[in-house]
XYZ file of C-alpha atoms in Angstrom:
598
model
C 53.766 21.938 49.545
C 56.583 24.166 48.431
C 56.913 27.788 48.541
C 56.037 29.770 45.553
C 57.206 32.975 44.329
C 56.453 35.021 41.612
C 58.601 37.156 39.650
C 58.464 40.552 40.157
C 59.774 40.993 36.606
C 55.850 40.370 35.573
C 54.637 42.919 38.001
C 56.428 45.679 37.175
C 53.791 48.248 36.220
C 54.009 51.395 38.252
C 50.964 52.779 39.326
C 50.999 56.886 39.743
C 48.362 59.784 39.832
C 47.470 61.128 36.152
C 48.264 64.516 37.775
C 51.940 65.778 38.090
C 51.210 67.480 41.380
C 52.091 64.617 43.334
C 55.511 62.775 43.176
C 53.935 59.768 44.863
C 54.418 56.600 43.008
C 53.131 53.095 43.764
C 54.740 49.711 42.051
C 54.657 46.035 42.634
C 58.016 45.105 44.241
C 56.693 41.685 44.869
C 54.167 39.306 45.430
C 55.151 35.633 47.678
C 52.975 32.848 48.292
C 53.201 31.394 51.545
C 51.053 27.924 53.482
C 47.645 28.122 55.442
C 44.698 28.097 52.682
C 41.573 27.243 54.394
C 39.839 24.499 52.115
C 36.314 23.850 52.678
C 34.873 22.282 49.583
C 36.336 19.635 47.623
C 34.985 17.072 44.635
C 36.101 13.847 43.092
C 37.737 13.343 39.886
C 38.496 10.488 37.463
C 42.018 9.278 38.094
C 41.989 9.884 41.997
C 41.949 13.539 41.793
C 40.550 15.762 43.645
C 39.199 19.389 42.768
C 39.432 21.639 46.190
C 39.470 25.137 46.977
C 42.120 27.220 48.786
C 41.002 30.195 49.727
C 39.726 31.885 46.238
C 41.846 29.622 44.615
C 40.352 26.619 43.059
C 43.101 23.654 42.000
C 42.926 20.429 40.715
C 45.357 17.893 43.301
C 46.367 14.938 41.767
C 46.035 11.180 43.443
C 48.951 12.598 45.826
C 47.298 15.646 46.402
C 50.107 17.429 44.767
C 48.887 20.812 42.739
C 48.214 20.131 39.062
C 46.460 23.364 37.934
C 45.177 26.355 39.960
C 43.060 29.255 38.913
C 42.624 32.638 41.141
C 40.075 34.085 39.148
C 37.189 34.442 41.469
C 38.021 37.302 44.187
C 36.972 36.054 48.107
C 36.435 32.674 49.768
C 35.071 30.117 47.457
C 31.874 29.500 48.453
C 30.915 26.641 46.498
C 32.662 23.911 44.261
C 31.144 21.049 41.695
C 32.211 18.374 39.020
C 30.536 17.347 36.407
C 29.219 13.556 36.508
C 32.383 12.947 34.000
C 34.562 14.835 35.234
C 35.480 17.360 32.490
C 33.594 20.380 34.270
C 34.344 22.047 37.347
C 32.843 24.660 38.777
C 33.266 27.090 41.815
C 31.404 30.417 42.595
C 31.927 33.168 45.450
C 29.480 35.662 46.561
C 30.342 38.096 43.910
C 31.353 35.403 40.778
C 30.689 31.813 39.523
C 33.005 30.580 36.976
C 32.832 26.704 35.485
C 36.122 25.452 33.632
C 36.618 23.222 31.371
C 39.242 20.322 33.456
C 41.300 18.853 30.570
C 42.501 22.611 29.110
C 41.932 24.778 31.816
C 39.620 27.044 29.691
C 36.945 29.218 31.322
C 33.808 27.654 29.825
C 31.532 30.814 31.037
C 30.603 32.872 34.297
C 28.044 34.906 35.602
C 26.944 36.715 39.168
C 25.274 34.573 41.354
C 22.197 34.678 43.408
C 22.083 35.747 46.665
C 21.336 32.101 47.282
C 23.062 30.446 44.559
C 24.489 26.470 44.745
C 26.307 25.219 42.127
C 26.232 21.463 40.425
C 25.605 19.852 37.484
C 22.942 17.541 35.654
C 23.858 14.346 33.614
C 23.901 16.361 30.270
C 27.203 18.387 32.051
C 24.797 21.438 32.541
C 25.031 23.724 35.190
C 22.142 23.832 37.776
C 22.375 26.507 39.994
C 19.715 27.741 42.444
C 18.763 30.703 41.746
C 16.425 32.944 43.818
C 14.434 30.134 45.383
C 13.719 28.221 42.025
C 16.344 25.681 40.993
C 17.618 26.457 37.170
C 19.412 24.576 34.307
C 21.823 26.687 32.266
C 23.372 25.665 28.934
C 26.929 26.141 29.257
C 27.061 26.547 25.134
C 24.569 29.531 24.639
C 23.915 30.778 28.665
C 20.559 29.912 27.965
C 19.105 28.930 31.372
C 15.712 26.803 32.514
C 13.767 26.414 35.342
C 13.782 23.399 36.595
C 11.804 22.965 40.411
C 11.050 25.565 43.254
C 9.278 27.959 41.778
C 10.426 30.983 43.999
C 9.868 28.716 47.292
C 13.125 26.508 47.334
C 15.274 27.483 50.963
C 18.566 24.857 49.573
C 19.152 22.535 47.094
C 21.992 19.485 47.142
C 22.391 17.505 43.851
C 23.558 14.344 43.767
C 27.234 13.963 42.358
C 25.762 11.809 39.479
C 23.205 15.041 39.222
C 20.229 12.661 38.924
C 18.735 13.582 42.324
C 18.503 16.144 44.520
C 17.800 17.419 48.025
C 15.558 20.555 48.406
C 14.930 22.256 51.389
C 11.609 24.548 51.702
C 10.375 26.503 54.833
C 8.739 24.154 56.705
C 9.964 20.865 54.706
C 12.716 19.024 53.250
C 12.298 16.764 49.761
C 14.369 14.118 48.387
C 13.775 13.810 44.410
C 14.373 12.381 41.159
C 15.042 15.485 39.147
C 14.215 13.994 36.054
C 10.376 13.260 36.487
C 10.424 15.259 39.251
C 8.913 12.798 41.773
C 8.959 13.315 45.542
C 11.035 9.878 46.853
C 10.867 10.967 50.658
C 10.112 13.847 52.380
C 10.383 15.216 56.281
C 8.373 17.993 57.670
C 11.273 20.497 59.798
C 10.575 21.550 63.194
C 12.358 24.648 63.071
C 12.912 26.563 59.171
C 16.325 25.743 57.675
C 19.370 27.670 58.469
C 21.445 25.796 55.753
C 21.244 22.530 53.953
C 23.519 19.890 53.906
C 23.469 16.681 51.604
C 25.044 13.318 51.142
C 23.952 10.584 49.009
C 24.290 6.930 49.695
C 26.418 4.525 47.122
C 23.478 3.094 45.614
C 21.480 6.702 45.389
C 18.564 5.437 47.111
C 18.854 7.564 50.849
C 20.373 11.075 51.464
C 22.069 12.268 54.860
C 20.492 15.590 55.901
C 21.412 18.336 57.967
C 19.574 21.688 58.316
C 21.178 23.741 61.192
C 18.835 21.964 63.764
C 18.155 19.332 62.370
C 19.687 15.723 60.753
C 17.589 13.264 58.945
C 17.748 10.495 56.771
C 15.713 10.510 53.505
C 15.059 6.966 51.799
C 12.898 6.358 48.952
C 9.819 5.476 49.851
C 10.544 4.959 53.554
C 9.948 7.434 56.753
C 12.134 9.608 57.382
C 14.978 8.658 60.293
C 16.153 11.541 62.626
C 19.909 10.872 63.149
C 20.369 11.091 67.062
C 23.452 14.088 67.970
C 22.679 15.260 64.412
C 20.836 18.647 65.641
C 23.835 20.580 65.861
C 25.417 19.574 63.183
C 26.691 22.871 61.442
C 25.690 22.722 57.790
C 29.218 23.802 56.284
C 32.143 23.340 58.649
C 30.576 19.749 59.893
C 30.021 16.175 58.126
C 27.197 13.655 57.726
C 28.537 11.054 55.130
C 27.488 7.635 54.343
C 30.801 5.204 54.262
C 28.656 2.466 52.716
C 25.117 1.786 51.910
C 24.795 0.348 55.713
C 26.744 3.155 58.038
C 27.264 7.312 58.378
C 30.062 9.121 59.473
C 29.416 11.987 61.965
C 32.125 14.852 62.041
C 32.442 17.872 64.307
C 35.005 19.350 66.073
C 37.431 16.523 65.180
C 35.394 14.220 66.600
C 33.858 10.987 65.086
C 30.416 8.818 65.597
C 29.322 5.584 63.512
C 25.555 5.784 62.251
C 23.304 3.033 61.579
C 22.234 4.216 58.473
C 18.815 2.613 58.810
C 17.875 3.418 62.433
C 19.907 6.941 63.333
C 21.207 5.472 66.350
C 25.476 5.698 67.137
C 27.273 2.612 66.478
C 30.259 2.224 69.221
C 31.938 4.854 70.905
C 32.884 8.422 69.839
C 36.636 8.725 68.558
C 38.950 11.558 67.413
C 39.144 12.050 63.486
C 42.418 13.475 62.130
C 40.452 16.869 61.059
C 40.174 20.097 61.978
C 37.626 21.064 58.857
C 34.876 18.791 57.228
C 35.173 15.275 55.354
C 34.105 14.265 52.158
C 34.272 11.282 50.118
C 34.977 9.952 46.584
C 32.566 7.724 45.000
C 35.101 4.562 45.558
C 34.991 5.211 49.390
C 38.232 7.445 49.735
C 38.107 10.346 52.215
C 39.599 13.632 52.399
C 39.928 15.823 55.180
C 39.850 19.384 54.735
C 40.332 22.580 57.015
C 44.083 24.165 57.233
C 45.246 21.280 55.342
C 44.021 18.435 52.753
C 44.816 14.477 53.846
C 43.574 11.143 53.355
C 41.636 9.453 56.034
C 41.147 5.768 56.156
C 37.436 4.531 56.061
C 38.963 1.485 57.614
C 40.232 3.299 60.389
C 39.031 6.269 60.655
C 40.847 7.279 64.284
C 44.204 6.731 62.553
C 46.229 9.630 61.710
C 45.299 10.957 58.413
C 47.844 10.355 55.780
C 49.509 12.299 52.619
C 48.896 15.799 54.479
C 49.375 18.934 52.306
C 49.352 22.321 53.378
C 47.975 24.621 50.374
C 49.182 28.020 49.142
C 47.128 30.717 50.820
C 45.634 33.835 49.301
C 46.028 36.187 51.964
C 48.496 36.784 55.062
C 46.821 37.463 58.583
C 50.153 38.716 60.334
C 53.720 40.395 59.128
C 55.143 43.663 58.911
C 58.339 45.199 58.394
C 61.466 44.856 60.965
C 64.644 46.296 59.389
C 64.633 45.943 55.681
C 63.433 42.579 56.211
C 59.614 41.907 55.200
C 57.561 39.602 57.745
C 54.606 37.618 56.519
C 52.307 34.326 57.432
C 48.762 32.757 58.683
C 49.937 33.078 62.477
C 53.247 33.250 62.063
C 55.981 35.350 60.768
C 57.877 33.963 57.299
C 61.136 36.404 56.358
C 59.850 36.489 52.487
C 63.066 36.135 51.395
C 64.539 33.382 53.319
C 61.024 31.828 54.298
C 62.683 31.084 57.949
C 59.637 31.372 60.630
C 60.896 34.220 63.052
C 60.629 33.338 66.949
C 57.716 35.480 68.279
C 57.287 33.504 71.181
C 54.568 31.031 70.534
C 51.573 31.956 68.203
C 49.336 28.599 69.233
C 46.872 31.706 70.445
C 47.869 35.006 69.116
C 44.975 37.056 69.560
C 46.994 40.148 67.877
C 49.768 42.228 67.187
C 51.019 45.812 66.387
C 54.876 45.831 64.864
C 55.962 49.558 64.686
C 59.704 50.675 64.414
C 61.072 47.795 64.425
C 59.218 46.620 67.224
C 56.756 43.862 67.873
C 54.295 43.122 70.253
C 52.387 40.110 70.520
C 49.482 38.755 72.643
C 49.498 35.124 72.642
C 46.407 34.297 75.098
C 47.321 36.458 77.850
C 50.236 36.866 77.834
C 52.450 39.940 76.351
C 55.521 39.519 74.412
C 57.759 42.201 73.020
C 60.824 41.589 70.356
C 63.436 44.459 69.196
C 66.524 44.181 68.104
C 66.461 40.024 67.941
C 65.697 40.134 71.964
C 62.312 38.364 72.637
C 61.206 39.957 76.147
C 57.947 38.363 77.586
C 56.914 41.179 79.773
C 53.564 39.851 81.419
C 50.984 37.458 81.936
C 47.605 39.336 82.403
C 44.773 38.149 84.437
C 41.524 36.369 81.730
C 38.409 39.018 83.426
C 39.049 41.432 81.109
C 38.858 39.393 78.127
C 42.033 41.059 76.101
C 42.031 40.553 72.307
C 43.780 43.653 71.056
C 46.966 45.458 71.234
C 48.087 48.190 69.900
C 51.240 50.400 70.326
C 52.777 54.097 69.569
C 54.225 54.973 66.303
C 58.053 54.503 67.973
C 56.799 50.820 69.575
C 57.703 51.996 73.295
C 53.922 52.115 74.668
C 51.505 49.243 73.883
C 47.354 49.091 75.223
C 45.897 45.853 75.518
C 42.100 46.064 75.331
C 39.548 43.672 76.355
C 35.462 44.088 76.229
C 36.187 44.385 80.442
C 39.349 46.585 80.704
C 42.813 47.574 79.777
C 46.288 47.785 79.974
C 49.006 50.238 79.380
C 52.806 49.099 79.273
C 55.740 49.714 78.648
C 57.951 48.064 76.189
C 60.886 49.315 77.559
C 61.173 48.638 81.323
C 58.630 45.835 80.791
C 56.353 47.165 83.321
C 52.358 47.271 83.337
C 51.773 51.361 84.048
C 47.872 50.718 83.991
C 45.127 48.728 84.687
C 42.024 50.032 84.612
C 38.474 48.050 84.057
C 35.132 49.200 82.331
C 34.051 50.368 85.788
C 36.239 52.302 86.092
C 36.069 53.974 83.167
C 32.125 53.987 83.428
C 31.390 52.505 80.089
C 29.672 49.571 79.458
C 32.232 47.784 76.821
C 35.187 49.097 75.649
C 35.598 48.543 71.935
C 39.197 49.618 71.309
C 42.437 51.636 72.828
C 45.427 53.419 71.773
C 48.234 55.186 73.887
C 49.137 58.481 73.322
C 52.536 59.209 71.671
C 53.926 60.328 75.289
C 52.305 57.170 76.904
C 50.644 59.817 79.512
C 47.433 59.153 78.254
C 44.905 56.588 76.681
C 42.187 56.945 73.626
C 39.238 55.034 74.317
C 36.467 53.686 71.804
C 33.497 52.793 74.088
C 30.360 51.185 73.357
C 28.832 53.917 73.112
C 29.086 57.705 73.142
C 32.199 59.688 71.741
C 35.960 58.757 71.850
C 37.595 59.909 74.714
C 40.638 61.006 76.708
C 41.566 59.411 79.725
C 44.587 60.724 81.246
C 46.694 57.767 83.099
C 47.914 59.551 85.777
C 44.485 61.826 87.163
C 42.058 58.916 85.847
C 40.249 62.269 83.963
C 38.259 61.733 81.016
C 38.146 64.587 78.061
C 36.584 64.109 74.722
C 38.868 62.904 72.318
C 36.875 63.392 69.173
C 33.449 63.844 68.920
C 31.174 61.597 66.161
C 28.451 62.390 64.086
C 25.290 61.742 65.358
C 24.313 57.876 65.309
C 27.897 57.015 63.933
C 30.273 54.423 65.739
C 33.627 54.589 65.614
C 35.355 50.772 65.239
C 39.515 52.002 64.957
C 42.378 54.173 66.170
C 45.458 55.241 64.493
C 47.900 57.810 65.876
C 50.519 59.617 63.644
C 54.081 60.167 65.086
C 53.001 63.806 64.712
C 49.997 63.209 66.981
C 47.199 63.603 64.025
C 44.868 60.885 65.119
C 42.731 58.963 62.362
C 39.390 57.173 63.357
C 37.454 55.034 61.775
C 33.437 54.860 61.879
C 30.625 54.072 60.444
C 28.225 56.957 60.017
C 24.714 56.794 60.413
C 23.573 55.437 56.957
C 26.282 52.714 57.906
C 28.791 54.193 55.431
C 32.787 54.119 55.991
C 34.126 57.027 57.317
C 37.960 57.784 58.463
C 38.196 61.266 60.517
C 41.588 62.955 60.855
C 41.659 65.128 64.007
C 44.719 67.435 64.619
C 46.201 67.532 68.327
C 44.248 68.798 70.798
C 40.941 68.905 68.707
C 38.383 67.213 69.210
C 36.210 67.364 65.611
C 37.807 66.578 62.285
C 39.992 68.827 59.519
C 39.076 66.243 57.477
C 36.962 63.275 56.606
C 37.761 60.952 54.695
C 34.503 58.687 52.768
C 34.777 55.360 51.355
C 32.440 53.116 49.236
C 33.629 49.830 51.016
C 34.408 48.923 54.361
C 37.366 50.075 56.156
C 39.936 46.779 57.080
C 43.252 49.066 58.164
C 44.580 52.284 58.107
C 48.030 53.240 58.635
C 50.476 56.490 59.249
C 53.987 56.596 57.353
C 56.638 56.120 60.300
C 56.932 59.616 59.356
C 53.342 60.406 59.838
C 53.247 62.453 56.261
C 50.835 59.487 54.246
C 48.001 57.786 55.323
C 47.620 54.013 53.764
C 44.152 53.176 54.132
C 42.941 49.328 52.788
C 39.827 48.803 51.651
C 37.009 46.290 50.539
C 36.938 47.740 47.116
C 37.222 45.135 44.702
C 39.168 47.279 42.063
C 40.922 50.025 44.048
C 41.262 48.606 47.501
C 44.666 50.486 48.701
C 44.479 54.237 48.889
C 46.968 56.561 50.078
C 46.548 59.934 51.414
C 48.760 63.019 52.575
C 48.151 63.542 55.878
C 48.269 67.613 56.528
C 45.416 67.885 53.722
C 43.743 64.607 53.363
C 43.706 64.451 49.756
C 44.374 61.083 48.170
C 47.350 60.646 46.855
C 46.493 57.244 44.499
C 44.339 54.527 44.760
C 45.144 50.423 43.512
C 45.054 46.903 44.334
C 42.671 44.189 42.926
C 43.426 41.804 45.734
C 42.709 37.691 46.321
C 41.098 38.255 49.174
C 40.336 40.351 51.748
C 42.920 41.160 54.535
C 43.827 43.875 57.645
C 47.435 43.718 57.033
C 48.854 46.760 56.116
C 52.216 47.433 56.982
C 54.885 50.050 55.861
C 58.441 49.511 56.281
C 60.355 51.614 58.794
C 62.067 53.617 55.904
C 58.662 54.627 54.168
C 59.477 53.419 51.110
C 57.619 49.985 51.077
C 53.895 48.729 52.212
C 52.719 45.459 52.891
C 49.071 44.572 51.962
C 48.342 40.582 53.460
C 46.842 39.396 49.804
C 47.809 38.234 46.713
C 46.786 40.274 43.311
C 43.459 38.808 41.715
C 44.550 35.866 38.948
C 47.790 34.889 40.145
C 48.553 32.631 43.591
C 49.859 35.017 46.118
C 49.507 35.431 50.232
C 51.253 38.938 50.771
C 52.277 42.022 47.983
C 55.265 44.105 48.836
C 54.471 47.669 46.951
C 57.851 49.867 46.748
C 56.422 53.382 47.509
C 58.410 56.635 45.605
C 57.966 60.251 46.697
């Protein structure tokens, strides 16, 4: 799939404080869509389409899997996704929203908030059956009027049939295969352990259903004892497959790898083979199969170790990685896209990049273990550090010439410049049972420490001392470390009524001038290269960038109704642009460039 822009002409609006104290302005500059969707639910339509979701996008492909329609309405991962038995309803719900379309005009038919254990699909009639609070409900899509169907309070799951006839239901000790229109019980299976999930696949001629629970896989057949499916028990109820290919034989999917099942006794048929998947599988009612995960393609029932076929990498919502180098803007899902020329930039292998910090034009990367620097076009690989520390952070001074790598077991201070590791030093060392993060001082003399528990502290590189760094709040614990090129250090925490906090300590203090409270959970906070703002990016689904002047901590202005949620933030070596890694909520987008004014 192709790269799509949009025009910054339509996002224009400039966002500023209502009071005239502040000269601080915020406006859309521009909003790219770049590859790497994750797409875990998909559903049949007429004509060899397919209905998927890409992130909180939810498009209609067409018998090429090429993009037809897309809407961005709903704001976070789709959670759920259903057709109608004729195809001219879909419908797709997150945590927060579920929204049914109609397919033909692209019309929002209704929407509503769903339960905290809501499943979506629909009943022959095209009405919507959602599950609702443990009791499985009918809704009129023409008045909102809504029905109880079956449960009564004590439903756990519920899978309907695509033909919305029939239904799985899972209970606390049980699961049920029925007819939902008399309501008969056609099998049932008493559950060993109580349900962590449900999982659901009906047979061609709608007499059996493949189960999965979380510990559990079973097949239900009218009027027949239940089958236990052997290798089934681990069988994850979302990211893994249990499909019938035919009325006769199951596919088995996890972890890219493949098993036959006699669909009558359980038992493997053949040998275990690789499937061309990284996600789940589903499958059309004439047989067809789609894979899904990074990517969508076909997969032949045939021959189903062959390479999948027609492979399409959808438009994603957010951006995981990117910043600024230069007045070029970096972007991508593991990589780095220029936004402007969409060339990948040569970070020296992201196959397992754990993380990065890119500050002053300079970026470091840990791929695995090993530490790689680029400035200036020159891609340096500095070290390969030993695995016992278990390193899965970096991050750097505000001028990119000191870097920490932290693990759970230890760190590492370096130097970008001479290439050379100045420090190891391991949780025994420091006397600490984990260490939870690590940032080097501005002068690279010393190293801020988030441990598992207790207070942030000091510890001074060349003495091995340790001085409080900032003290928290009883029962608080502090998750994140900034440092401002003026040496005002931010951290973030969690108080104890588990709310987000952000301190901001001047140098050489250890409690805060200032603290900073938020409704929503913290994802990033970043200093100005000049240290003067504070960007801080949120969960909030209306305002979820905020922006605050550093000497007083009073926010400056507050925006963003993003896709999804993200922990880029970036600002451009200049100061006068920020990166948030999301689209803005109804349009496709992975990254939004805002042009900042002071």
């Amino acid at each position: 799939m192709g790269f799509m822009k949009i025009s910054a002409l339509l996002l224009t609006a400039a966002l500023s404080l209502s009071t005239a104290a502040s000269a601080l302005t915020v406006s859309t500059a521009r909003v790219v869509t770049l590859p790497g969707a994750d797409t875990a639910y998909a559903a049949a339509l007429p004509g060899g389409r397919w209905a998927v979701n890409a992130d909180n996008g939810v498009l209609i492909l067409d018998s090429n899997l090429k993009t037809q329609i897309g809407w961005y309405t709903l704001r976070g991962p789709v959670a759920g996704l259903s057709v109608s038995p004729d195809g001219t309803r879909l419908a797709a719900m997150t945590g927060e929203r579920w929204t049914v379309w109609d397919v033909a005009s692209g019309r929002e038919l209704r929407s509503g908030e769903p339960a905290y254990d809501a499943t979506l699909a629909f009943d022959p009639q095209g009405n919507l059956l959602m599950l609702d609070d443990g009791t499985l409900r009918s809704i009129n899509l023409a008045n909102g009027r809504a029905t109880d169907l079956i449960g009564d309070g004590e439903l756990y799951g519920a899978v309907v049939s695509p033909d919305g006839t029939r239904a799985v239901l899972s209970f606390e000790d049980r699961v049920e295969l029925v007819d939902l229109d008399s309501g008969d019980v056609l099998a049932e299976a008493n559950l060993a352990e109580e349900p962590g999930g449900l999982g659901a696949h009906f047979s061609p001629d709608g007499q059996a259903a493949a189960v999965r629970t979380g510990s559990e896989a079973l097949i239900l057949r009218a009027g027949q004892e239940p089958v236990d499916v052997k290798g089934g028990e681990d069988l994850d109820t979302t990211d893994d497959s249990l499909l019938f290919l035919n009325d006769r034989e199951l596919l088995l999917v996890s972890y890219g790898e493949g098993q036959r099942i006699d669909a009558q006794t359980g038992q493997p048929r053949g040998e275990a083979f690789e499937v061309d998947s990284d996600g789940p599988v589903v499958s059309g009612p004439d047989g067809r199969l789609l894979a899904l995960g990074s990517s969508v393609a076909f997969l032949n029932a045939a021959e189903l170790d062959a390479p999948a076929t027609g492979r399409v990498t959808l438009a994603s919502s957010n951006a995981l990685t990117g910043g600024f180098i230069g007045k070029s803007a970096y972007a991508g899902v593991n990589r780095f896209t220029n936004l402007s020329t969409l060339q990948d930039l040569n970070v020296g292998g992201t196959n397992r990049l754990y993380d990065f910090d890119l500050q002053s034009d300079m970026l470091w990367t840990l791929n695995g273990e090993t530490v790689s620097t680029l400035r200036g076009g020159k891609l340096n690989r500095l070290t390969t550090l030993d695995s016992d520390a278990e390193y899965d952070l970096i991050q750097s001074t505000p001028d990119g010439t000191y870097a920490v790598v932290t693990g759970y077991y230890g760190l590492a201070l370096l130097n970008g410049q001479t290439g050379k590791v100045l420090k190891k030093v391991t949780e025994e060392q420091l006397k600490v049972e984990d260490i939870h993060a690590a940032l080097p001082t501005n002068d690279g003399k010393a190293i801020l420490v988030i441990p598992h528990e207790g207070n942030v502290f000091r510890y001074d590189v060349a003495t091995g001392k340790q001085t409080p760094a900032f003290k928290l709040p009883t029962d608080a614990e502090a998750t994140a470390l900034q440092l401002s090129r003026g040496g005002t250090l931010a951290v973030t925490y969690d108080d104890a009524d588990y709310e987000a906090r952000v301190a901001l300590v001047k140098p050489g203090a250890t409690t805060a001038f200032k603290t900073l409270a938020f409704d929503n959970r913290v994802r990033a906070v970043r200093f100005s290269p000049d240290g003067k703002l504070l960007a801080v990016l949120t969960s909030d689904p209306q305002n979820a960038l905020q922006i605050f002047d550093t000497a007083s901590g009073n926010r400056l202005i507050r925006t963003g109704t993003f896709n999804m949620g993200t922990s880029l933030l970036a600002w451009a070596p200049a100061g006068n642009q920020l990166m948030v890694g999301a689209g803005l909520l109804g349009k496709a987008g992975s990254v939004t460039v805002f042009d900042v004014k002071r």
